[in-house]
Short mmCIF file of C-alpha atoms in Angstrom, two decimals:
data_model
loop_
_atom_site.label_atom_id
_atom_site.label_comp_id
_atom_site.label_asym_id
_atom_site.label_seq_id
_atom_site.Cartn_x
_atom_site.Cartn_y
_atom_site.Cartn_z
CA MET C 107 0.00 0.00 0.00
CA LYS C 108 1.35 3.40 -1.01
CA SER C 109 1.73 6.02 1.69
CA LEU C 110 -0.37 9.17 1.42
CA ILE C 111 -0.16 11.87 4.08
CA ALA C 112 -1.95 15.18 4.48
CA LEU C 113 -0.60 18.11 6.47
CA ILE C 114 -3.24 20.60 7.56
CA ASP C 115 -1.82 23.91 8.78
CA GLY C 116 -3.73 26.98 9.99
CA ASN C 117 -3.18 30.23 8.11
CA ASN C 118 -1.78 32.92 10.43
CA PHE C 119 -3.47 30.91 13.18
CA TYR C 120 -3.54 33.38 16.09
CA VAL C 121 -4.78 36.18 13.86
CA SER C 122 -7.37 33.85 12.30
CA CYS C 123 -8.69 32.93 15.77
CA GLU C 124 -9.11 36.63 16.56
CA ARG C 125 -10.97 37.24 13.31
CA VAL C 126 -13.47 34.44 14.03
CA PHE C 127 -14.93 36.48 16.89
CA ASN C 128 -14.12 39.94 15.55
CA PRO C 129 -14.94 40.03 11.82
CA SER C 130 -14.07 43.74 11.68
CA LEU C 131 -10.40 42.65 11.68
CA ARG C 132 -10.76 41.01 8.26
CA GLY C 133 -8.89 42.87 5.56
CA LYS C 134 -6.85 44.82 8.13
CA ALA C 135 -3.18 44.55 9.03
CA VAL C 136 -3.21 42.62 12.33
CA VAL C 137 -0.41 41.32 14.53
CA VAL C 138 -0.52 39.25 17.71
CA LEU C 139 2.20 39.94 20.27
CA SER C 140 4.17 37.70 22.63
CA ASN C 141 4.11 37.82 26.42
CA ASN C 142 4.25 41.38 27.77
CA ASP C 143 3.48 42.62 24.25
CA GLY C 144 7.14 42.25 23.34
CA CYS C 145 7.45 40.74 19.86
CA VAL C 146 5.26 39.89 16.88
CA VAL C 147 4.33 36.17 16.89
CA SER C 148 1.54 36.11 14.30
CA ARG C 149 0.80 38.34 11.30
CA SER C 150 -2.06 38.71 8.88
CA ASN C 151 -1.20 38.77 5.18
CA GLU C 152 -1.86 42.51 5.23
CA ALA C 153 0.70 42.95 8.02
CA LYS C 154 3.23 40.87 6.08
CA ALA C 155 2.66 43.18 3.11
CA LEU C 156 3.77 46.09 5.31
CA GLY C 157 7.12 44.36 5.76
CA ILE C 158 6.53 43.28 9.38
CA GLY C 159 8.79 40.32 10.09
CA MET C 160 8.11 37.43 12.43
CA GLY C 161 9.63 37.97 15.88
CA ILE C 162 10.33 41.67 15.38
CA PRO C 163 10.05 43.74 18.61
CA PHE C 164 6.75 45.59 18.55
CA PHE C 165 8.28 48.97 19.38
CA LYS C 166 10.01 48.88 15.99
CA VAL C 167 6.69 48.76 14.12
CA ALA C 168 4.45 50.60 16.61
CA HIS C 169 4.46 53.68 14.37
CA LEU C 170 2.44 51.67 11.80
CA VAL C 171 -0.56 51.77 14.15
CA LYS C 172 -1.09 55.45 13.30
CA SER C 173 0.38 55.59 9.83
CA HIS C 174 -1.18 52.41 8.36
CA GLY C 175 -3.95 51.40 10.78
CA LEU C 176 -2.04 48.40 12.13
CA VAL C 177 -4.02 46.53 14.81
CA ALA C 178 -1.87 45.00 17.58
CA LEU C 179 -3.35 42.44 20.00
CA SER C 180 -1.94 40.82 23.13
CA SER C 181 -1.70 37.01 23.04
CA ASN C 182 -4.93 35.25 24.03
CA PHE C 183 -3.56 31.76 24.58
CA SER C 184 -6.73 30.46 26.23
CA LEU C 185 -8.63 31.20 23.04
CA TYR C 186 -5.95 29.81 20.71
CA ALA C 187 -5.58 26.56 22.68
CA ASP C 188 -9.34 26.00 22.73
CA MET C 189 -9.69 26.69 19.00
CA SER C 190 -6.76 24.34 18.35
CA GLU C 191 -8.44 21.55 20.31
CA ARG C 192 -11.65 22.02 18.33
CA MET C 193 -9.72 22.02 15.05
CA MET C 194 -7.85 18.79 15.86
CA ARG C 195 -11.00 17.07 17.09
CA LEU C 196 -12.81 17.89 13.85
CA LEU C 197 -9.93 16.74 11.63
CA LYS C 198 -9.57 13.47 13.51
CA ARG C 199 -12.93 12.34 12.13
CA PHE C 200 -11.61 12.27 8.56
CA ALA C 201 -8.79 9.72 8.87
CA PRO C 202 -7.91 6.59 10.86
CA ARG C 203 -4.65 8.09 12.10
CA GLN C 204 -3.72 11.60 13.24
CA GLU C 205 -0.52 13.12 14.56
CA VAL C 206 -0.81 16.57 16.11
CA TYR C 207 2.42 18.37 15.28
CA SER C 208 1.82 21.81 16.80
CA ILE C 209 -0.97 24.08 18.00
CA ASP C 210 -2.13 24.75 14.43
CA GLU C 211 -1.04 21.78 12.35
CA CYS C 212 -1.43 18.02 12.17
CA PHE C 213 -0.76 15.09 9.87
CA LEU C 214 -3.53 12.74 8.69
CA ASP C 215 -2.94 9.29 7.19
CA LEU C 216 -4.95 9.06 3.96
CA SER C 217 -3.30 5.85 2.71
CA GLU C 218 -6.32 3.60 3.23
CA LEU C 219 -9.02 6.08 2.21
CA PRO C 220 -10.78 5.45 -1.11
CA ASP C 221 -11.70 9.11 -1.63
CA ASN C 222 -10.06 11.36 -4.18
CA PRO C 223 -7.33 12.98 -2.02
CA GLN C 224 -7.64 16.38 -3.68
CA GLU C 225 -11.40 16.47 -3.15
CA LEU C 226 -10.89 15.35 0.45
CA GLY C 227 -8.43 18.22 0.94
CA HIS C 228 -11.06 20.72 -0.19
CA THR C 229 -13.63 19.03 2.06
CA LEU C 230 -11.31 19.45 5.05
CA ARG C 231 -10.83 23.15 4.28
CA GLN C 232 -14.55 23.75 3.80
CA ASN C 233 -15.47 22.00 7.06
CA LEU C 234 -12.95 23.95 9.10
CA LEU C 235 -14.05 27.22 7.54
CA LYS C 236 -17.75 26.49 7.98
CA GLN C 237 -17.69 25.00 11.49
CA LEU C 238 -14.85 26.99 13.08
CA GLY C 239 -14.21 29.90 10.74
CA LEU C 240 -10.53 28.92 10.42
CA PRO C 241 -8.73 29.08 7.05
CA VAL C 242 -6.08 26.39 6.49
CA GLY C 243 -3.73 25.08 3.85
CA VAL C 244 -3.63 21.38 2.94
CA GLY C 245 -0.60 19.61 1.50
CA ILE C 246 -0.90 15.97 0.39
CA ALA C 247 2.08 13.77 -0.54
CA PRO C 248 3.65 10.33 0.06
CA THR C 249 5.86 11.53 2.95
CA LYS C 250 5.64 14.02 5.81
CA THR C 251 8.46 16.13 4.37
CA LEU C 252 6.78 16.36 0.96
CA ALA C 253 3.41 17.04 2.64
CA LYS C 254 5.00 20.02 4.44
CA LEU C 255 6.42 21.23 1.14
CA ALA C 256 3.05 20.76 -0.58
CA ASN C 257 1.39 22.73 2.20
CA HIS C 258 3.84 25.57 1.59
CA LEU C 259 2.89 25.56 -2.09
CA ALA C 260 -0.82 25.43 -1.22
CA LYS C 261 -0.47 28.67 0.73
CA LYS C 262 1.80 30.45 -1.71
CA THR C 263 0.03 29.52 -4.97
CA PRO C 264 -3.45 31.12 -5.29
CA SER C 265 -4.42 28.90 -8.23
CA LEU C 266 -4.24 25.81 -5.97
CA GLN C 267 -7.07 27.23 -3.79
CA GLY C 268 -5.44 26.09 -0.56
CA VAL C 269 -4.91 22.43 -1.50
CA CYS C 270 -1.77 20.96 -3.09
CA LEU C 271 -1.52 17.31 -4.15
CA TRP C 272 2.16 16.70 -4.90
CA SER C 273 1.46 13.82 -7.29
CA ALA C 274 -0.73 16.11 -9.41
CA PHE C 275 2.49 17.66 -10.76
CA SER C 276 4.40 15.87 -13.49
CA GLN C 277 8.02 14.90 -12.79
CA LYS C 278 9.18 17.83 -14.89
CA GLU C 279 6.93 20.23 -12.96
CA GLN C 280 8.19 18.83 -9.66
CA GLN C 281 11.79 19.37 -10.80
CA THR C 282 11.03 22.96 -11.83
CA LEU C 283 9.43 23.68 -8.45
CA LEU C 284 12.42 22.22 -6.58
CA MET C 285 14.81 24.26 -8.71
CA ASP C 286 12.93 27.48 -7.86
CA LEU C 287 12.79 26.95 -4.09
CA PRO C 288 15.72 27.67 -1.72
CA SER C 289 16.87 24.87 0.59
CA SER C 290 15.46 26.73 3.61
CA THR C 291 11.94 26.02 2.31
CA LEU C 292 12.33 22.43 3.47
CA TRP C 293 11.15 21.23 6.87
CA GLY C 294 14.07 21.15 9.32
CA ILE C 295 16.47 23.38 7.38
CA GLY C 296 16.99 26.59 9.33
CA GLU C 297 19.29 29.55 8.76
CA ARG C 298 22.43 27.88 10.15
CA LEU C 299 21.93 24.66 8.19
CA GLU C 300 21.09 26.64 5.05
CA LYS C 301 24.48 28.39 5.30
CA ALA C 302 26.23 25.06 5.84
CA LEU C 303 24.57 23.60 2.75
CA ALA C 304 25.42 26.71 0.72
CA ALA C 305 29.07 26.17 1.62
CA MET C 306 28.71 22.75 -0.04
CA ASP C 307 27.21 24.42 -3.14
CA ILE C 308 23.71 23.23 -2.23
CA HIS C 309 21.40 26.21 -2.69
CA THR C 310 18.05 24.96 -3.99
CA LEU C 311 15.85 22.00 -3.13
CA TRP C 312 16.83 20.45 -6.45
CA ASP C 313 20.50 20.76 -5.49
CA PHE C 314 19.68 18.98 -2.24
CA HIS C 315 17.55 16.36 -4.06
CA GLN C 316 20.47 15.49 -6.33
CA THR C 317 23.09 15.26 -3.59
CA PRO C 318 24.23 11.67 -2.85
CA LEU C 319 22.72 10.33 0.37
CA PRO C 320 26.06 9.08 1.79
CA PHE C 321 27.51 12.58 1.37
CA ILE C 322 24.67 14.15 3.42
CA ARG C 323 24.93 11.42 6.05
CA SER C 324 28.68 11.88 6.49
CA HIS C 325 28.85 15.69 6.23
CA CYS C 326 25.63 16.57 8.09
CA ASN C 327 23.58 14.19 10.22
CA VAL C 328 21.24 11.22 10.09
CA LEU C 329 18.11 13.36 10.47
CA LEU C 330 18.97 15.43 7.39
CA ALA C 331 19.64 12.20 5.50
CA ARG C 332 16.14 11.06 6.39
CA THR C 333 14.80 14.38 5.18
CA LEU C 334 16.53 13.84 1.83
CA THR C 335 15.07 10.34 1.62
CA GLU C 336 11.61 11.76 2.24
CA LEU C 337 12.12 14.51 -0.34
CA ARG C 338 12.70 11.72 -2.86
CA GLY C 339 9.33 10.19 -1.95
CA GLU C 340 10.42 7.38 0.38
CA VAL C 341 9.00 7.23 3.91
CA ALA C 342 11.73 7.70 6.54
CA LEU C 343 9.88 9.39 9.42
CA ASP C 344 7.60 7.32 11.64
CA TRP C 345 4.17 8.26 12.90
CA ASP C 346 3.97 9.53 16.47
CA GLU C 347 0.30 9.11 17.43
CA HIS C 348 1.06 8.89 21.14
CA PRO C 349 3.47 11.64 22.27
CA VAL C 350 6.20 10.55 24.65
CA ALA C 351 5.60 11.72 28.20
CA ARG C 352 7.52 14.87 29.01
CA GLN C 353 10.63 14.68 31.14
CA GLN C 354 9.99 18.09 32.68
CA ILE C 355 7.32 20.78 32.95
CA ILE C 356 8.30 24.45 32.93
CA CYS C 357 6.05 27.37 33.79
CA SER C 358 7.48 30.89 33.78
CA ARG C 359 6.78 34.41 32.58
CA SER C 360 8.59 37.71 32.50
CA PHE C 361 6.97 40.22 34.85
CA GLY C 362 4.82 43.02 33.49
CA ASN C 363 6.71 45.29 35.91
CA ALA C 364 10.01 44.50 37.60
CA THR C 365 9.82 44.18 41.39
CA LEU C 366 11.99 44.29 44.51
CA SER C 367 9.35 42.52 46.61
CA TYR C 368 9.98 38.98 47.86
CA SER C 369 6.27 38.47 48.55
CA ALA C 370 5.39 39.44 44.97
CA ILE C 371 7.93 36.96 43.60
CA GLU C 372 6.69 34.21 45.92
CA GLU C 373 3.16 34.94 44.71
CA ALA C 374 4.32 34.58 41.10
CA VAL C 375 6.14 31.30 41.88
CA VAL C 376 3.04 29.82 43.55
CA PHE C 377 0.90 30.96 40.63
CA HIS C 378 3.22 29.20 38.16
CA MET C 379 3.26 26.09 40.33
CA HIS C 380 -0.55 26.03 40.27
CA ARG C 381 -0.40 25.75 36.46
CA ALA C 382 2.52 23.28 36.41
CA ALA C 383 0.89 20.95 38.95
CA LEU C 384 -2.31 20.89 36.92
CA GLN C 385 -0.36 19.82 33.82
CA LEU C 386 1.42 17.18 35.89
CA ARG C 387 -1.88 15.65 37.05
CA GLU C 388 -3.42 15.83 33.58
CA GLU C 389 -0.52 13.75 32.26
CA GLY C 390 -0.79 11.22 35.10
CA SER C 391 2.76 11.85 36.29
CA LEU C 392 4.58 12.35 39.57
CA CYS C 393 7.40 14.83 40.20
CA HIS C 394 10.51 13.86 42.17
CA SER C 395 12.42 17.17 42.03
CA VAL C 396 11.24 20.78 42.03
CA GLY C 397 13.23 23.62 40.50
CA VAL C 398 12.71 27.35 40.92
CA PHE C 399 14.56 30.19 39.19
CA ILE C 400 14.63 33.99 39.30
CA ARG C 401 16.51 36.64 37.38
CA THR C 402 16.82 40.36 36.88
CA ASN C 403 16.62 41.99 33.45
CA PRO C 404 19.76 41.11 31.42
CA PHE C 405 19.16 44.08 29.12
CA ARG C 406 18.98 46.70 31.85
CA GLN C 407 22.48 48.14 31.68
CA ARG C 408 22.49 50.29 34.82
CA THR C 409 21.54 47.55 37.27
CA LEU C 410 23.35 44.45 38.48
CA TYR C 411 22.37 41.31 36.60
CA TYR C 412 21.57 38.34 38.80
CA SER C 413 20.27 34.91 37.83
CA ASN C 414 20.04 31.82 40.00
CA HIS C 415 18.11 28.61 40.49
CA ALA C 416 17.58 25.97 43.16
CA ILE C 417 16.47 22.35 42.96
CA GLU C 418 14.72 20.62 45.85
CA SER C 419 14.40 16.82 45.88
CA LEU C 420 11.24 15.19 47.18
CA VAL C 421 11.42 12.10 49.38
CA VAL C 422 8.41 10.64 47.57
CA GLY C 423 7.19 11.56 44.09
CA SER C 424 4.15 13.85 44.28
CA ASP C 425 1.51 15.64 42.20
CA ASP C 426 0.06 17.47 45.23
CA THR C 427 0.23 21.23 44.70
CA ARG C 428 0.83 21.79 48.43
CA THR C 429 3.97 19.61 48.45
CA LEU C 430 5.30 21.15 45.25
CA ASN C 431 4.63 24.69 46.54
CA ALA C 432 6.50 24.01 49.77
CA ALA C 433 9.55 22.77 47.85
CA ALA C 434 9.50 25.72 45.44
CA ILE C 435 9.22 28.29 48.26
CA GLN C 436 12.07 26.59 50.14
CA GLY C 437 14.26 26.90 47.05
CA LEU C 438 13.19 30.51 46.43
CA ARG C 439 14.22 31.53 49.95
CA ARG C 440 17.68 30.11 49.32
CA ILE C 441 18.34 32.08 46.13
CA PHE C 442 16.47 35.36 46.68
CA LYS C 443 18.72 38.39 47.21
CA PRO C 444 17.09 41.56 48.55
CA GLY C 445 17.63 44.90 46.87
CA LEU C 446 17.52 43.60 43.29
CA LEU C 447 14.90 44.44 40.70
CA TYR C 448 13.59 41.06 39.54
CA HIS C 449 12.24 40.63 36.02
CA LYS C 450 11.31 36.93 35.76
CA ALA C 451 10.55 33.87 37.88
CA GLY C 452 9.51 30.33 37.11
CA VAL C 453 9.26 26.74 38.25
CA VAL C 454 10.42 23.44 36.77
CA LEU C 455 9.07 19.99 37.65
CA LEU C 456 11.84 17.43 37.09
CA HIS C 457 12.35 13.67 37.11
CA LEU C 458 8.79 12.84 36.14
CA THR C 459 7.48 9.28 36.38
CA ASP C 460 4.26 7.50 35.50
CA LYS C 461 1.96 7.67 38.51
CA SER C 462 0.35 4.31 37.68
CA LYS C 463 3.76 2.62 37.99
CA GLN C 464 4.82 4.26 41.24
CA GLN C 465 6.59 1.87 43.64
CA GLN C 466 6.81 2.56 47.36
CA SER C 467 9.67 1.45 49.56
CA LEU C 468 9.44 0.45 53.21
CA PHE C 469 11.14 3.69 54.22
CA ASP C 470 9.00 6.11 52.18
CA THR C 471 6.65 8.48 53.92
CA PRO C 472 3.33 7.70 52.19
CA ALA C 473 1.34 10.52 50.62
CA SER C 474 -1.86 11.59 52.36
CA PRO C 475 -4.69 9.21 51.44
CA HIS C 476 -6.89 12.24 50.84
CA SER C 477 -4.44 13.98 48.48
CA ASP C 478 -5.79 12.56 45.21
CA LYS C 479 -9.37 13.29 46.17
CA LEU C 480 -8.56 16.87 47.22
CA MET C 481 -6.52 17.65 44.11
CA GLY C 482 -9.19 16.10 41.88
CA THR C 483 -11.92 18.18 43.49
CA ILE C 484 -9.89 21.40 43.15
CA ASP C 485 -9.14 20.67 39.49
CA GLN C 486 -12.82 20.05 38.77
CA LEU C 487 -13.89 23.27 40.49
CA ASN C 488 -11.23 25.31 38.69
CA GLN C 489 -12.23 23.78 35.37
CA ARG C 490 -15.84 24.66 35.98
CA PHE C 491 -15.51 28.13 37.50
CA GLY C 492 -12.13 29.37 36.26
CA GLY C 493 -8.47 28.32 36.44
CA THR C 494 -7.64 30.16 39.69
CA THR C 495 -10.94 29.90 41.56
CA ILE C 496 -9.18 27.80 44.22
CA THR C 497 -5.45 28.15 44.86
CA PHE C 498 -3.10 27.69 47.81
CA GLY C 499 -1.34 30.20 50.05
CA SER C 500 0.29 33.00 48.09
CA GLY C 501 -1.55 31.82 45.00
CA ALA C 502 -4.73 33.37 46.39
CA LEU C 503 -3.98 36.66 44.74
CA LYS C 504 -4.35 39.76 46.88
CA HIS C 505 -4.65 41.94 43.79
CA THR C 506 -6.68 41.53 40.63
CA ASN C 507 -3.66 42.81 38.70
CA PRO C 508 -0.48 41.93 40.65
CA ILE C 509 2.71 43.82 39.87
CA TRP C 510 4.31 40.71 38.32
CA ALA C 511 1.38 39.94 36.01
CA VAL C 512 2.04 39.82 32.28
CA ARG C 513 1.00 42.93 30.34
CA ILE C 514 -2.11 42.11 28.30
CA GLU C 515 -3.64 45.53 27.73
CA LYS C 516 -4.47 44.63 24.14
CA ARG C 517 -5.90 41.14 24.75
CA SER C 518 -9.28 40.28 23.28
CA PRO C 519 -11.94 38.50 25.42
CA ARG C 520 -11.48 34.79 26.09
CA TYR C 521 -14.63 34.06 24.12
CA THR C 522 -14.72 30.26 24.51
CA THR C 523 -13.28 29.64 27.98
CA LYS C 524 -14.72 32.34 30.27
CA TRP C 525 -18.45 32.67 31.00
CA ASP C 526 -18.20 36.39 31.65
CA GLU C 527 -16.34 36.98 28.37
CA LEU C 528 -18.67 35.17 25.97
CA ALA C 529 -19.30 36.87 22.64
CA ASN C 530 -22.54 38.87 22.41
CA ALA C 531 -24.92 38.16 19.53
CA ASN C 532 -26.86 41.24 18.46
#
């Protein structure tokens, strides 16, 4: 049976999510910003036409707000994550196998489907647009690497109407396309690798396609050799339907405003631990070591730069927020230095193990028999009434907008995850 894989990728995904609930943004230059409204992380086609690059600091393009009507929005990750989940759930119905690759893209295995793949691609696009309002590109090819390339062509070639079936091109047409595209177009080839290939006189995808496999394997690495194999139409990358459990969980944010206050930093650490512990329980894991880190602003030239971290080991693996909080606060007290203006804090859960395979020794102090029930009840209440309805200790925020909170002045409502922010229908 011949392999046939589709890659479905959202178009300017964060911006598209915003436009679903605010149609007035359509046709306008729109950018979505990173945490603390620092850099551009998503751009509409109109914003791209203004020359706004991905990752550019917002202050460098802020003048376009007045001169060209640029609309800048703070990141609304609750909305984007929810829309992503809906998108993946809908797509899963169309194929026997799905691999979610990122928040806005996934692979579908079409190998066993009798349908015309090109027609199916258009059906996928129409369903996502009709049911969710999300525009996507669809690339269909025998391998993941070629499907990614076909998806690129689907988005860049208007005549394809958002769907590119690689096999629809003749061999001569495929060669012409590969000769016109730089090597960096290919999945996995970044700026550094592009320069390395250029030094070997490999500039286009056709150059790469024609390079002997042993040469790539010996001068680069095995992964790039697999990429070359896939570019030639042979499957070399396996399916990953069940993601490997994470080895660590990190939760951190830069502060909206730098602070000298230990209590404010402890509050931020406990807040991050609340989120990290929830992820830990959702994945059915236990944590055996807790890390905490703090730092001042490395770009503030007139102040002393300080960065430090501490790791606290737990006697028994735990997913209880109270235990994890206690360890994080103990570590924070060891590394905090008064008199410094802190810019960022975070927590790391390390040495994670599967909770269902936990083994106790005779010398372990057993966890409270009520811990699982308490944590489960808290998670259910927070899911129903809001993520921080019930927290512990310093996590019970004294201020609705604490000094360390991320700047989100431009954030749109969380239309799908907050009852008091639902969209109004007039």
